[in-house]
Coordinates of N, CA and C in Angstrom, one line a residue:
Chain A
A1 N 1.0 13.1 -14.7 CA 1.1 12.4 -13.5 C -0.1 11.4 -13.3
Q2 N 0.2 10.3 -12.7 CA -0.8 9.4 -12.5 C -1.7 9.8 -11.3
S3 N -3.0 9.5 -11.4 CA -3.8 9.6 -10.2 C -4.8 8.5 -10.2
V4 N -5.3 8.3 -9.0 CA -6.3 7.2 -8.8 C -7.5 7.8 -8.0
T5 N -8.7 7.7 -8.5 CA -9.8 8.2 -7.8 C -10.7 7.0 -7.5
Q6 N -11.3 7.0 -6.3 CA -12.2 6.0 -5.8 C -13.5 6.7 -5.4
L7 N -14.5 6.5 -6.2 CA -15.8 7.2 -5.9 C -16.5 6.6 -4.7
G8 N -16.7 7.4 -3.7 CA -17.4 7.0 -2.5 C -16.3 6.6 -1.5
S9 N -16.2 7.4 -0.4 CA -15.3 7.1 0.6 C -15.8 6.0 1.5
H10 N -17.2 5.9 1.5 CA -17.8 4.9 2.4 C -19.0 4.3 1.6
V11 N -19.0 2.9 1.6 CA -20.1 2.2 0.9 C -20.7 1.2 1.9
S12 N -22.0 1.2 2.0 CA -22.7 0.3 2.9 C -23.5 -0.7 2.0
V13 N -23.4 -1.9 2.3 CA -24.3 -2.9 1.6 C -24.8 -3.9 2.7
S14 N -25.9 -4.5 2.3 CA -26.5 -5.5 3.2 C -25.8 -6.9 2.9
E15 N -25.7 -7.7 3.9 CA -25.1 -9.0 3.8 C -25.9 -9.7 2.7
G16 N -25.1 -10.3 1.7 CA -25.7 -11.0 0.6 C -25.9 -10.2 -0.6
A17 N -25.8 -8.9 -0.5 CA -26.0 -8.0 -1.6 C -24.7 -7.8 -2.4
L18 N -24.9 -7.3 -3.6 CA -23.8 -7.0 -4.5 C -22.9 -5.9 -4.0
V19 N -21.6 -6.2 -4.1 CA -20.6 -5.2 -3.7 C -20.0 -4.6 -5.0
L20 N -20.0 -3.2 -5.1 CA -19.4 -2.6 -6.2 C -18.5 -1.4 -5.7
L21 N -17.2 -1.5 -5.8 CA -16.3 -0.4 -5.4 C -15.7 0.1 -6.7
R22 N -15.7 1.5 -6.8 CA -15.3 2.1 -8.1 C -13.9 2.6 -8.0
C23 N -13.2 2.4 -9.1 CA -11.8 2.9 -9.2 C -11.6 3.4 -10.7
N24 N -11.1 4.7 -10.8 CA -10.7 5.2 -12.1 C -9.3 5.7 -12.0
Y25 N -8.6 5.6 -13.0 CA -7.2 6.0 -13.1 C -7.0 7.0 -14.2
S26 N -5.9 7.8 -14.1 CA -5.5 8.6 -15.2 C -4.1 8.3 -15.6
S27 N -4.0 7.8 -16.8 CA -2.6 7.4 -17.3 C -2.7 7.3 -18.8
S28 N -1.7 7.8 -19.5 CA -1.7 7.7 -20.9 C -1.4 6.4 -21.4
V29 N -0.8 5.6 -20.6 CA -0.4 4.2 -20.9 C -1.1 3.3 -20.0
P30 N -1.7 2.2 -20.5 CA -2.4 1.3 -19.6 C -1.4 0.8 -18.5
P31 N -1.7 1.0 -17.3 CA -0.8 0.6 -16.2 C -1.2 -0.8 -15.7
Y32 N -0.4 -1.3 -14.8 CA -0.8 -2.4 -13.9 C -1.7 -1.8 -12.9
L33 N -2.7 -2.6 -12.5 CA -3.7 -2.1 -11.6 C -4.0 -3.1 -10.5
F34 N -4.2 -2.7 -9.3 CA -4.3 -3.6 -8.1 C -5.5 -3.1 -7.3
W35 N -6.0 -4.1 -6.6 CA -6.9 -3.8 -5.4 C -6.3 -4.5 -4.2
Y36 N -6.2 -3.7 -3.1 CA -5.7 -4.2 -1.8 C -6.8 -4.0 -0.8
V37 N -6.8 -4.9 0.2 CA -7.8 -4.7 1.3 C -7.0 -4.5 2.6
Q38 N -7.5 -3.7 3.5 CA -6.9 -3.5 4.7 C -7.9 -3.6 5.9
Y39 N -7.6 -4.5 6.8 CA -8.4 -4.6 8.0 C -7.8 -3.7 9.1
P40 N -8.6 -3.3 10.1 CA -8.1 -2.4 11.1 C -6.7 -2.7 11.7
N41 N -5.9 -1.8 11.7 CA -4.5 -1.9 12.3 C -3.7 -3.0 11.7
Q42 N -3.9 -3.3 10.4 CA -3.1 -4.2 9.7 C -2.6 -3.6 8.4
G43 N -1.6 -4.4 7.8 CA -1.1 -3.9 6.5 C -2.1 -4.3 5.4
L44 N -1.6 -4.1 4.2 CA -2.5 -4.3 3.0 C -2.3 -5.7 2.5
Q45 N -3.4 -6.3 2.1 CA -3.4 -7.6 1.5 C -3.8 -7.5 0.0
L46 N -3.1 -8.1 -0.9 CA -3.5 -8.1 -2.3 C -4.7 -8.9 -2.5
L47 N -5.7 -8.3 -3.2 CA -6.9 -9.0 -3.5 C -6.8 -9.5 -5.0
L48 N -6.4 -8.7 -5.9 CA -6.2 -9.1 -7.3 C -5.4 -8.0 -8.0
K49 N -5.0 -8.4 -9.2 CA -4.2 -7.5 -10.0 C -4.4 -7.7 -11.5
Y50 N -4.3 -6.6 -12.2 CA -4.4 -6.6 -13.7 C -3.0 -6.3 -14.3
T51 N -2.5 -7.2 -15.1 CA -1.2 -7.0 -15.7 C -1.2 -7.2 -17.2
S52 N -2.2 -6.7 -17.8 CA -2.4 -6.7 -19.3 C -2.7 -8.1 -19.9
A53 N -3.1 -9.0 -19.1 CA -3.6 -10.3 -19.6 C -5.1 -10.2 -19.8
A54 N -5.9 -11.1 -19.2 CA -7.3 -11.0 -19.3 C -7.8 -9.8 -18.6
T55 N -8.9 -9.1 -19.2 CA -9.4 -7.9 -18.6 C -10.3 -8.2 -17.4
L56 N -10.8 -9.4 -17.3 CA -11.6 -9.7 -16.1 C -10.7 -10.5 -15.2
V57 N -10.5 -10.0 -14.1 CA -9.5 -10.6 -13.1 C -10.2 -11.1 -11.9
K58 N -9.9 -12.4 -11.6 CA -10.5 -12.9 -10.4 C -9.5 -12.9 -9.2
G59 N -10.0 -12.6 -8.0 CA -9.1 -12.5 -6.9 C -9.5 -13.4 -5.8
I60 N -9.0 -13.1 -4.6 CA -9.3 -14.0 -3.5 C -10.7 -13.5 -2.9
N61 N -11.2 -14.4 -2.0 CA -12.5 -14.1 -1.3 C -13.7 -13.8 -2.2
G62 N -13.6 -14.3 -3.4 CA -14.8 -14.1 -4.3 C -14.8 -12.8 -5.0
F63 N -13.8 -11.9 -4.9 CA -13.8 -10.6 -5.6 C -13.3 -10.8 -7.0
E64 N -13.8 -9.9 -7.9 CA -13.2 -9.8 -9.2 C -13.3 -8.3 -9.7
A65 N -12.5 -8.0 -10.7 CA -12.5 -6.7 -11.2 C -12.3 -6.7 -12.7
E66 N -12.8 -5.7 -13.4 CA -12.8 -5.7 -14.8 C -12.0 -4.4 -15.3
F67 N -11.0 -4.6 -16.1 CA -10.3 -3.5 -16.7 C -11.0 -3.0 -17.9
K68 N -11.4 -1.7 -17.9 CA -12.0 -1.2 -19.1 C -11.2 0.0 -19.6
K69 N -10.4 -0.2 -20.6 CA -9.5 0.9 -21.1 C -10.3 2.1 -21.5
S70 N -11.4 1.9 -22.2 CA -12.1 3.1 -22.7 C -12.7 3.9 -21.6
E71 N -12.9 3.3 -20.5 CA -13.5 4.1 -19.3 C -12.4 4.4 -18.3
T72 N -11.2 4.0 -18.5 CA -10.1 4.1 -17.6 C -10.5 3.7 -16.2
S73 N -11.2 2.5 -16.1 CA -11.8 2.1 -14.9 C -11.3 0.7 -14.5
F74 N -11.4 0.3 -13.2 CA -11.0 -1.0 -12.7 C -11.8 -1.2 -11.5
H75 N -13.2 -1.3 -11.7 CA -14.1 -1.5 -10.6 C -14.0 -2.9 -10.0
L76 N -14.2 -2.9 -8.7 CA -14.1 -4.2 -7.9 C -15.6 -4.6 -7.6
T77 N -15.8 -5.9 -7.8 CA -17.2 -6.4 -7.5 C -17.1 -7.7 -6.7
K78 N -18.2 -8.0 -6.0 CA -18.4 -9.3 -5.4 C -19.9 -9.6 -5.4
P79 N -20.3 -10.7 -5.9 CA -21.8 -10.9 -6.0 C -22.6 -10.9 -4.7
S80 N -22.0 -11.4 -3.7 CA -22.7 -11.5 -2.4 C -21.8 -11.1 -1.2
A81 N -22.1 -10.1 -0.6 CA -21.3 -9.6 0.5 C -21.4 -10.4 1.7
H82 N -20.3 -10.6 2.4 CA -20.2 -11.3 3.7 C -19.8 -10.3 4.8
M83 N -20.2 -10.6 6.0 CA -19.8 -9.7 7.1 C -18.3 -9.5 7.2
S84 N -17.5 -10.6 6.8 CA -16.1 -10.5 6.9 C -15.5 -9.6 5.9
D85 N -16.3 -9.1 4.9 CA -15.7 -8.3 3.9 C -15.6 -6.8 4.3
A86 N -16.1 -6.5 5.5 CA -16.0 -5.1 6.0 C -14.6 -4.8 6.2
A87 N -14.1 -3.8 5.5 CA -12.7 -3.4 5.6 C -12.5 -2.1 4.7
E88 N -11.3 -1.7 4.6 CA -10.9 -0.6 3.7 C -10.3 -1.2 2.5
Y89 N -10.8 -0.6 1.3 CA -10.3 -1.2 0.0 C -9.6 -0.1 -0.7
F90 N -8.4 -0.4 -1.2 CA -7.6 0.6 -2.0 C -7.3 0.1 -3.4
C91 N -7.5 1.0 -4.3 CA -7.1 0.7 -5.7 C -5.7 1.4 -5.9
A92 N -4.8 0.7 -6.6 CA -3.5 1.3 -6.9 C -3.1 1.1 -8.3
V93 N -2.2 2.0 -8.8 CA -1.7 2.0 -10.1 C -0.2 1.8 -10.1
D94 N 0.3 1.0 -11.0 CA 1.7 0.9 -11.1 C 2.0 1.1 -12.6
L95 N 2.6 2.2 -13.0 CA 2.9 2.4 -14.4 C 4.1 1.6 -14.7
F96 N 4.1 0.8 -15.7 CA 5.2 -0.1 -16.0 C 6.5 0.6 -16.1
G97 N 7.5 0.1 -15.4 CA 8.8 0.6 -15.4 C 9.0 1.5 -14.2
R98 N 8.0 2.0 -13.5 CA 8.2 2.8 -12.3 C 8.3 1.8 -11.1
Q99 N 8.7 2.3 -10.0 CA 8.9 1.4 -8.9 C 8.1 1.9 -7.7
N100 N 7.1 2.7 -7.9 CA 6.2 3.0 -6.8 C 4.8 3.0 -7.2
F101 N 3.9 2.6 -6.3 CA 2.5 2.6 -6.6 C 1.9 4.0 -6.3
V102 N 0.9 4.3 -7.0 CA 0.0 5.4 -6.6 C -1.3 4.8 -6.1
F103 N -1.6 5.1 -4.8 CA -2.8 4.5 -4.3 C -4.0 5.5 -4.3
G104 N -5.2 5.0 -4.4 CA -6.4 5.9 -4.3 C -6.6 6.1 -2.8
P105 N -7.6 7.0 -2.5 CA -7.8 7.4 -1.1 C -8.5 6.3 -0.3
G106 N -9.0 5.3 -0.9 CA -9.6 4.2 -0.2 C -11.2 4.3 -0.1
T107 N -11.8 3.2 0.0 CA -13.3 3.1 0.2 C -13.5 2.2 1.4
R108 N -14.2 2.7 2.4 CA -14.5 1.8 3.5 C -15.8 1.1 3.2
L109 N -15.8 -0.2 3.3 CA -17.0 -1.0 3.0 C -17.6 -1.5 4.4
S110 N -18.8 -1.2 4.6 CA -19.6 -1.7 5.7 C -20.6 -2.7 5.2
V111 N -20.7 -3.8 6.0 CA -21.7 -4.8 5.6 C -22.7 -4.9 6.7
L112 N -24.0 -4.6 6.4 CA -25.0 -4.6 7.4 C -25.7 -6.0 7.5
P113 N -26.1 -6.4 8.7 CA -26.7 -7.7 8.8 C -28.2 -7.7 8.3
Chain B
D1 N 9.2 -19.0 5.2 CA 8.9 -17.6 4.8 C 7.7 -17.1 5.7
T2 N 8.0 -16.1 6.4 CA 7.0 -15.5 7.3 C 6.4 -14.2 6.8
G3 N 6.7 -13.9 5.6 CA 6.2 -12.6 5.0 C 7.1 -11.5 5.4
V4 N 6.5 -10.3 5.3 CA 7.3 -9.0 5.6 C 7.0 -8.7 7.1
S5 N 8.1 -8.6 7.8 CA 7.9 -8.3 9.3 C 8.3 -6.9 9.6
Q6 N 7.5 -6.2 10.4 CA 7.9 -4.9 10.9 C 7.8 -4.8 12.4
N7 N 8.8 -4.1 12.9 CA 8.9 -3.9 14.3 C 9.3 -2.5 14.7
P8 N 8.7 -1.9 15.7 CA 7.6 -2.4 16.5 C 6.3 -2.3 15.8
R9 N 5.2 -2.8 16.4 CA 3.9 -2.7 15.8 C 3.3 -1.3 16.1
H10 N 3.7 -0.9 17.3 CA 3.2 0.4 17.8 C 4.3 1.2 18.5
K11 N 4.4 2.5 18.3 CA 5.4 3.3 19.0 C 4.7 4.6 19.4
I12 N 4.8 4.9 20.6 CA 4.4 6.2 21.1 C 5.6 7.0 21.6
T13 N 5.8 8.2 21.1 CA 7.0 8.9 21.4 C 6.6 10.4 21.7
K14 N 7.5 11.1 22.4 CA 7.2 12.5 22.7 C 7.8 13.3 21.5
R15 N 7.2 14.4 21.3 CA 7.6 15.3 20.2 C 9.1 15.7 20.5
G16 N 9.9 15.6 19.4 CA 11.3 16.0 19.5 C 12.2 14.8 19.7
Q17 N 11.7 13.6 20.0 CA 12.5 12.4 20.2 C 12.7 11.8 18.8
N18 N 13.8 10.9 18.8 CA 14.1 10.2 17.5 C 13.5 8.8 17.7
V19 N 13.0 8.2 16.5 CA 12.5 6.9 16.5 C 13.1 6.1 15.3
T20 N 13.1 4.8 15.5 CA 13.6 4.0 14.4 C 12.7 2.8 14.3
F21 N 12.4 2.5 13.0 CA 11.6 1.3 12.7 C 12.4 0.3 11.9
R22 N 12.0 -0.9 12.0 CA 12.7 -2.0 11.3 C 11.8 -2.7 10.4
C23 N 12.3 -3.1 9.2 CA 11.5 -4.0 8.3 C 12.4 -5.1 7.8
D24 N 11.9 -6.3 7.9 CA 12.5 -7.5 7.4 C 11.7 -8.0 6.2
P25 N 12.2 -7.9 5.0 CA 11.4 -8.3 3.9 C 11.4 -9.8 3.7
I26 N 10.7 -10.3 2.7 CA 10.7 -11.7 2.4 C 12.1 -12.0 1.8
S27 N 12.7 -13.1 2.2 CA 14.2 -13.3 2.1 C 14.7 -13.2 0.6
E28 N 13.9 -13.7 -0.3 CA 14.4 -13.6 -1.7 C 14.0 -12.4 -2.4
H29 N 13.3 -11.4 -1.8 CA 12.9 -10.2 -2.4 C 14.1 -9.2 -2.3
N30 N 14.5 -8.6 -3.4 CA 15.6 -7.7 -3.4 C 15.1 -6.2 -3.4
R31 N 13.8 -6.0 -3.6 CA 13.3 -4.7 -3.6 C 12.5 -4.4 -2.3
L32 N 12.7 -3.3 -1.7 CA 12.0 -2.9 -0.5 C 11.5 -1.5 -0.6
Y33 N 10.3 -1.3 -0.1 CA 9.7 0.0 -0.2 C 9.1 0.4 1.2
W34 N 9.2 1.7 1.4 CA 8.5 2.3 2.6 C 7.4 3.2 2.1
Y35 N 6.3 3.1 2.8 CA 5.1 4.0 2.5 C 4.6 4.5 3.9
R36 N 4.0 5.7 3.8 CA 3.3 6.3 5.0 C 1.8 6.4 4.7
Q37 N 1.1 6.1 5.7 CA -0.4 6.1 5.6 C -1.0 6.9 6.8
T38 N -1.6 8.0 6.5 CA -2.2 8.8 7.5 C -3.7 8.4 7.6
L39 N -4.4 8.7 8.6 CA -5.7 8.3 8.9 C -6.7 8.7 7.8
G40 N -7.4 7.7 7.2 CA -8.3 8.0 6.2 C -7.8 8.2 4.8
Q41 N -6.5 7.9 4.6 CA -5.8 8.1 3.3 C -5.2 6.8 2.8
G42 N -4.9 6.8 1.6 CA -4.2 5.7 1.0 C -2.7 5.9 1.3
P43 N -1.9 4.8 1.2 CA -0.5 4.9 1.4 C 0.2 5.8 0.4
E44 N 1.2 6.5 0.9 CA 2.0 7.4 0.1 C 3.4 6.9 0.1
F45 N 4.0 6.9 -1.1 CA 5.3 6.4 -1.3 C 6.4 7.3 -0.6
L46 N 7.3 6.6 0.1 CA 8.4 7.4 0.7 C 9.7 7.1 0.0
T47 N 10.1 5.8 -0.1 CA 11.4 5.5 -0.7 C 11.5 4.1 -1.1
Y48 N 12.5 3.7 -1.9 CA 12.6 2.4 -2.5 C 14.1 2.0 -2.6
F49 N 14.3 0.8 -2.2 CA 15.7 0.2 -2.3 C 15.7 -1.0 -3.3
Q50 N 16.7 -1.1 -4.0 CA 17.0 -2.3 -4.7 C 18.3 -2.8 -4.2
N51 N 18.3 -4.0 -3.5 CA 19.4 -4.4 -2.7 C 19.7 -3.3 -1.7
E52 N 21.0 -2.9 -1.6 CA 21.3 -1.9 -0.6 C 21.3 -0.5 -1.1
A53 N 21.0 -0.3 -2.4 CA 21.0 1.0 -3.0 C 19.6 1.6 -2.9
Q54 N 19.6 2.9 -2.4 CA 18.3 3.6 -2.3 C 18.2 4.4 -3.6
L55 N 17.2 3.9 -4.4 CA 17.1 4.4 -5.8 C 16.1 5.5 -6.0
E56 N 15.2 5.7 -5.1 CA 14.2 6.8 -5.2 C 13.7 7.2 -3.9
K57 N 13.5 8.5 -3.8 CA 13.0 9.1 -2.5 C 12.0 10.1 -2.9
S58 N 10.9 10.1 -2.2 CA 9.8 11.0 -2.4 C 10.1 12.4 -1.7
R59 N 9.5 13.4 -2.2 CA 9.7 14.7 -1.6 C 9.1 14.7 -0.2
L60 N 8.2 13.7 0.1 CA 7.7 13.6 1.5 C 8.7 13.3 2.5
L61 N 9.9 12.7 2.0 CA 10.9 12.3 2.9 C 11.8 13.5 3.2
S62 N 11.5 14.2 4.3 CA 12.2 15.4 4.6 C 13.6 15.0 5.2
D63 N 14.4 16.1 5.5 CA 15.7 15.8 6.0 C 15.7 15.1 7.3
R64 N 14.6 15.1 8.0 CA 14.5 14.5 9.3 C 14.3 12.9 9.2
F65 N 14.0 12.5 8.0 CA 13.8 11.1 7.7 C 15.1 10.5 7.0
S66 N 15.5 9.3 7.5 CA 16.5 8.6 6.8 C 16.2 7.1 6.8
A67 N 16.5 6.5 5.6 CA 16.3 5.1 5.5 C 17.5 4.4 5.1
E68 N 17.8 3.2 5.6 CA 19.0 2.5 5.2 C 18.6 1.0 5.0
R69 N 19.5 0.4 4.2 CA 19.3 -1.0 4.0 C 20.8 -1.5 3.8
P70 N 21.6 -1.6 4.8 CA 23.0 -1.7 4.7 C 23.5 -3.0 4.0
K71 N 22.9 -4.1 4.2 CA 23.3 -5.3 3.6 C 22.4 -5.9 2.6
G72 N 21.4 -5.0 2.2 CA 20.5 -5.5 1.2 C 19.4 -6.5 1.8
S73 N 19.4 -6.6 3.1 CA 18.4 -7.4 3.7 C 17.3 -6.6 4.4
F74 N 17.5 -6.4 5.8 CA 16.5 -5.6 6.5 C 16.8 -4.2 6.2
S75 N 15.8 -3.4 6.5 CA 15.9 -1.9 6.4 C 15.4 -1.2 7.7
T76 N 16.0 0.0 7.9 CA 15.5 0.8 9.0 C 15.1 2.1 8.5
L77 N 14.1 2.7 9.1 CA 13.6 4.0 8.8 C 13.7 4.8 10.1
E78 N 14.5 5.9 10.1 CA 14.6 6.7 11.3 C 14.0 8.1 11.1
I79 N 13.3 8.5 12.1 CA 12.7 9.9 12.1 C 13.4 10.6 13.2
Q80 N 14.0 11.7 12.9 CA 14.7 12.5 14.0 C 13.8 13.7 14.3
R81 N 13.9 14.1 15.6 CA 13.1 15.3 16.1 C 11.6 15.2 15.6
T82 N 11.0 14.1 16.1 CA 9.6 13.9 15.6 C 8.7 15.0 15.9
E83 N 7.7 15.2 15.0 CA 6.7 16.2 15.1 C 5.3 15.5 15.1
Q84 N 4.3 16.2 15.6 CA 3.0 15.5 15.7 C 2.5 15.1 14.3
G85 N 2.9 15.9 13.3 CA 2.5 15.5 11.9 C 3.1 14.2 11.4
D86 N 4.1 13.7 12.1 CA 4.7 12.4 11.7 C 3.8 11.2 12.2
S87 N 2.8 11.5 13.0 CA 1.9 10.4 13.4 C 1.3 9.8 12.2
A88 N 1.5 8.5 12.1 CA 1.0 7.8 10.9 C 1.3 6.3 11.0
M89 N 0.8 5.5 10.1 CA 1.2 4.1 10.0 C 2.3 4.1 8.9
Y90 N 3.4 3.5 9.3 CA 4.5 3.3 8.3 C 4.6 1.9 7.8
L91 N 4.4 1.8 6.5 CA 4.3 0.4 5.9 C 5.5 0.1 5.1
C92 N 5.9 -1.1 5.2 CA 7.1 -1.6 4.5 C 6.5 -2.7 3.5
A93 N 7.1 -2.8 2.3 CA 6.7 -3.8 1.4 C 7.9 -4.3 0.6
S94 N 7.8 -5.5 0.1 CA 8.9 -6.0 -0.7 C 8.4 -6.7 -1.9
S95 N 9.3 -6.8 -2.9 CA 9.0 -7.5 -4.1 C 10.2 -8.0 -4.8
H96 N 10.0 -9.0 -5.7 CA 11.1 -9.6 -6.4 C 10.9 -9.2 -7.9
P97 N 12.0 -8.7 -8.6 CA 11.8 -8.2 -9.9 C 11.4 -9.3 -10.9
L98 N 11.8 -10.5 -10.6 CA 11.4 -11.6 -11.6 C 10.2 -12.4 -11.1
G99 N 9.7 -12.0 -10.0 CA 8.6 -12.7 -9.4 C 7.2 -12.1 -9.8
E100 N 6.2 -12.4 -9.0 CA 4.9 -11.9 -9.3 C 4.9 -10.3 -9.2
V101 N 4.1 -9.7 -10.1 CA 4.0 -8.3 -10.0 C 3.2 -7.9 -8.8
G102 N 3.6 -6.9 -8.2 CA 2.9 -6.4 -7.0 C 3.7 -6.6 -5.7
Y103 N 3.4 -5.9 -4.7 CA 4.1 -6.0 -3.4 C 3.5 -6.9 -2.4
T104 N 4.3 -7.3 -1.5 CA 3.8 -7.9 -0.2 C 4.1 -6.9 0.9
F105 N 3.0 -6.5 1.6 CA 3.1 -5.6 2.6 C 3.3 -6.2 4.0
G106 N 4.0 -5.5 4.9 CA 4.0 -5.9 6.3 C 2.8 -5.3 7.0
S107 N 2.7 -5.6 8.3 CA 1.6 -5.1 9.0 C 1.7 -3.7 9.5
G108 N 2.9 -3.1 9.3 CA 3.0 -1.7 9.6 C 3.5 -1.4 11.0
T109 N 4.0 -0.2 11.2 CA 4.3 0.3 12.5 C 3.5 1.6 12.7
R110 N 2.7 1.6 13.7 CA 1.9 2.8 13.9 C 2.6 3.7 14.9
L111 N 2.9 4.9 14.4 CA 3.6 5.9 15.2 C 2.6 7.0 15.7
T112 N 2.7 7.2 17.0 CA 1.9 8.3 17.6 C 2.9 9.2 18.3
V113 N 2.9 10.5 17.9 CA 3.7 11.5 18.5 C 2.9 12.4 19.4
V114 N 3.2 12.4 20.7 CA 2.4 13.2 21.6 C 3.2 14.4 22.1

C-alpha cells in the first residue's frame, strides 16, 4: 500500500529564509507526486506536480520540488519565504492507473517577521 | 469556468439529523471525487465517479453515507443520522482524463455536528 510521510507537522521560518518541507513516499512504482497548499477554511490549491518528466519541477509562487527516486523523496523548497506563504502544505501520491490520491498528514508553515 | 463549486460552505447540524452537500465540478470534467478532511489531517478519499457511475468507494464511506451523480454533472453527498465524528471538511474535486494530471478542488463544506 502506498503511504506518504511528511517530516515535521509544523515548520517555522523567518521571512526571507529558505523553506524546506519534506515528503517521502512508499511505492514500488514511481508514482505521480503533488504538492498542494491549503489556506485556512479553504480547499486545496495545486502548487506543482511530478509526472515522470523533469525531476526538478517548478510550481507557482516560487516553489519547486525535486523527485529523487533513490531516496523516494519529493521535498518542496522555496529560496525566500514570504509572509503570504504561511499555510498548510500537503504532499500527495497518485499511483498511475488508480483514481484516488493518498495525502500526507500535512505540514503547517509559519513565517516569522 | 468558475472552478469547482461546493455548497453550503458551512453546515451546523444536530446529531441524528440528515445533511446533504452539493458539488458542481468544472463543466468539462467527467471525473468527480469526494474527500473528507478532519482537523490536522490530510484529506482522505471517500468515493469517485466517472460520469454518473460510482466506480470506487472507500471503507470510510459507511452505510450512513451515500453519494450520487445522477446526470454525470453535479454530485450530492448525503449523511444520514449524523454523529459527532462526522464533523469534518468535505472536499470535492474534479478532473478530466485527457487533461492535466491532478485534481481541481472546491473550497469544501465544513460540517459541524453538535
